[in-house]
């Protein structure tokens, strides 16, 4: 699994002109799923996301997690995180899971995140044409790949 964490002052997801997710201060999490992803990947990423110290403390030093600041989280599926740009100018998405594999993993990821976070997770709609709005705070954007744990 690949995720992009964006520290936001606010974020929302709209589908067919209906707002389906909306948060203030917290994290926008874009998630890409591949066939090899398993519960181990989910558990590792959930721990990283919740504990990642990218929010300012009283001295404005990045020393607090989304949990520490009582922030919120929006999760949005994004298969394009697995784009291969090795050949030509048209990305290949061959590594991205098809919906029949990805949807259960996506739903499990959200459920695991909710359980560990202890709070409702807002989410986009898998496979929908989503309009994602965000006010990136910092900007702070972190890339995490569960297959490359550096």
Short mmCIF file of C-alpha atoms in Angstrom, two decimals:
data_model
loop_
_atom_site.label_atom_id
_atom_site.label_comp_id
_atom_site.label_asym_id
_atom_site.label_seq_id
_atom_site.Cartn_x
_atom_site.Cartn_y
_atom_site.Cartn_z
CA UNK A 1 0.00 0.00 0.00
CA UNK A 2 1.06 3.51 -0.68
CA UNK A 3 -0.29 6.52 1.16
CA UNK A 4 0.15 10.23 0.85
CA UNK A 5 -0.45 12.11 4.11
CA UNK A 6 -1.30 15.76 3.82
CA UNK A 7 -1.53 17.92 6.92
CA UNK A 8 -4.58 20.10 6.35
CA UNK A 9 -6.35 23.03 7.95
CA UNK A 10 -9.48 21.78 6.21
CA UNK A 11 -10.44 19.22 3.58
CA UNK A 12 -13.56 17.88 1.90
CA UNK A 13 -14.67 15.38 -0.73
CA UNK A 14 -17.57 16.00 -3.08
CA UNK A 15 -19.23 13.41 -5.35
CA UNK A 16 -21.96 14.47 -7.80
CA UNK A 17 -22.15 17.89 -6.11
CA UNK A 18 -22.83 16.21 -2.72
CA UNK A 19 -20.27 16.71 0.05
CA UNK A 20 -19.52 13.21 1.38
CA UNK A 21 -16.65 14.06 3.73
CA UNK A 22 -15.58 17.23 5.49
CA UNK A 23 -12.97 17.92 8.19
CA UNK A 24 -11.14 20.80 9.76
CA UNK A 25 -7.61 20.38 11.13
CA UNK A 26 -6.20 16.91 10.53
CA UNK A 27 -5.00 14.60 7.79
CA UNK A 28 -6.08 13.90 4.24
CA UNK A 29 -4.89 10.37 3.46
CA UNK A 30 -4.72 9.27 -0.17
CA UNK A 31 -4.37 5.47 -0.38
CA UNK A 32 -3.34 3.23 -3.26
CA UNK A 33 -3.80 -0.54 -3.02
CA UNK A 34 -2.01 -3.34 -4.87
CA UNK A 35 -2.77 -7.08 -4.95
CA UNK A 36 0.10 -7.97 -2.60
CA UNK A 37 -1.30 -5.82 0.24
CA UNK A 38 -2.31 -7.69 3.39
CA UNK A 39 -3.41 -7.02 6.97
CA UNK A 40 0.26 -6.54 7.93
CA UNK A 41 0.47 -3.57 5.54
CA UNK A 42 -2.74 -2.09 6.92
CA UNK A 43 -1.65 -2.47 10.56
CA UNK A 44 1.77 -0.96 9.92
CA UNK A 45 0.34 2.01 8.00
CA UNK A 46 -2.41 2.67 10.54
CA UNK A 47 0.20 2.89 13.30
CA UNK A 48 2.34 5.24 11.23
CA UNK A 49 -0.57 7.50 10.25
CA UNK A 50 -1.96 7.92 13.75
CA UNK A 51 1.43 8.42 15.42
CA UNK A 52 3.18 10.53 12.74
CA UNK A 53 4.37 13.66 14.55
CA UNK A 54 3.75 16.34 11.93
CA UNK A 55 1.62 18.84 13.87
CA UNK A 56 3.04 21.76 15.79
CA UNK A 57 3.33 21.77 19.57
CA UNK A 58 3.12 24.90 21.76
CA UNK A 59 6.47 26.01 20.27
CA UNK A 60 5.34 25.26 16.70
CA UNK A 61 7.78 22.33 16.51
CA UNK A 62 6.41 19.29 14.63
CA UNK A 63 6.07 17.16 17.72
CA UNK A 64 2.39 16.16 17.83
CA UNK A 65 0.35 13.51 16.06
CA UNK A 66 -3.17 13.86 14.66
CA UNK A 67 -4.32 12.04 17.80
CA UNK A 68 -2.46 14.49 20.07
CA UNK A 69 -4.22 17.49 18.51
CA UNK A 70 -7.64 15.76 18.45
CA UNK A 71 -7.67 16.20 14.66
CA UNK A 72 -9.72 14.38 12.06
CA UNK A 73 -8.91 12.15 9.10
CA UNK A 74 -10.31 11.81 5.57
CA UNK A 75 -9.32 8.74 3.53
CA UNK A 76 -9.56 8.83 -0.27
CA UNK A 77 -8.82 5.89 -2.57
CA UNK A 78 -6.34 6.76 -5.29
CA UNK A 79 -5.17 3.99 -7.60
CA UNK A 80 -2.95 6.47 -9.46
CA UNK A 81 -0.42 6.25 -6.59
CA UNK A 82 0.68 2.99 -8.26
CA UNK A 83 1.31 4.65 -11.64
CA UNK A 84 4.35 3.41 -13.50
CA UNK A 85 5.93 6.08 -15.68
CA UNK A 86 8.88 3.97 -16.81
CA UNK A 87 7.84 3.77 -20.47
CA UNK A 88 6.51 6.60 -22.58
CA UNK A 89 4.25 9.38 -21.38
CA UNK A 90 1.09 7.45 -20.57
CA UNK A 91 1.18 6.02 -17.04
CA UNK A 92 0.48 2.34 -16.52
CA UNK A 93 -1.65 1.29 -13.55
CA UNK A 94 -0.96 -2.43 -13.83
CA UNK A 95 0.17 -2.65 -10.17
CA UNK A 96 -3.04 -1.08 -8.83
CA UNK A 97 -5.61 -3.60 -7.59
CA UNK A 98 -8.89 -4.02 -9.43
CA UNK A 99 -12.00 -3.03 -7.43
CA UNK A 100 -12.93 -6.61 -6.46
CA UNK A 101 -9.61 -6.88 -4.59
CA UNK A 102 -9.15 -3.23 -3.59
CA UNK A 103 -12.59 -2.46 -2.11
CA UNK A 104 -12.39 -4.98 0.77
CA UNK A 105 -8.82 -3.84 1.55
CA UNK A 106 -9.90 -0.18 1.44
CA UNK A 107 -12.85 -0.84 3.75
CA UNK A 108 -10.65 -2.86 6.11
CA UNK A 109 -8.07 -0.03 6.12
CA UNK A 110 -10.74 2.50 7.14
CA UNK A 111 -12.18 0.17 9.81
CA UNK A 112 -8.70 -0.53 11.22
CA UNK A 113 -7.90 3.18 11.24
CA UNK A 114 -11.17 3.96 13.05
CA UNK A 115 -10.55 1.26 15.64
CA UNK A 116 -7.00 2.41 16.39
CA UNK A 117 -7.82 6.13 16.18
CA UNK A 118 -10.93 5.77 18.35
CA UNK A 119 -12.83 8.19 16.17
CA UNK A 120 -15.00 8.15 13.04
CA UNK A 121 -12.97 8.35 9.84
CA UNK A 122 -14.42 10.37 6.99
CA UNK A 123 -13.95 8.85 3.53
CA UNK A 124 -14.47 9.39 -0.14
CA UNK A 125 -16.42 6.90 -2.25
CA UNK A 126 -14.29 4.18 -3.79
CA UNK A 127 -14.14 4.44 -7.57
CA UNK A 128 -16.23 7.59 -7.76
CA UNK A 129 -15.24 10.75 -9.61
CA UNK A 130 -14.34 12.77 -6.53
CA UNK A 131 -13.56 16.44 -6.15
CA UNK A 132 -11.09 16.78 -3.28
CA UNK A 133 -10.57 20.19 -1.73
CA UNK A 134 -7.88 20.86 0.80
CA UNK A 135 -6.02 23.64 2.46
CA UNK A 136 -2.59 22.07 2.89
CA UNK A 137 -1.09 23.32 6.16
CA UNK A 138 2.62 23.99 5.86
CA UNK A 139 2.57 22.49 3.30
CA UNK A 140 3.36 19.14 4.90
CA UNK A 141 3.08 16.12 2.60
CA UNK A 142 4.50 12.70 3.52
CA UNK A 143 4.76 9.65 1.22
CA UNK A 144 4.68 6.21 2.86
CA UNK A 145 5.01 2.84 1.11
CA UNK A 146 4.32 -0.26 3.21
CA UNK A 147 6.58 -2.29 0.88
CA UNK A 148 9.52 0.09 1.35
CA UNK A 149 9.69 0.75 5.09
CA UNK A 150 12.50 3.28 5.26
#
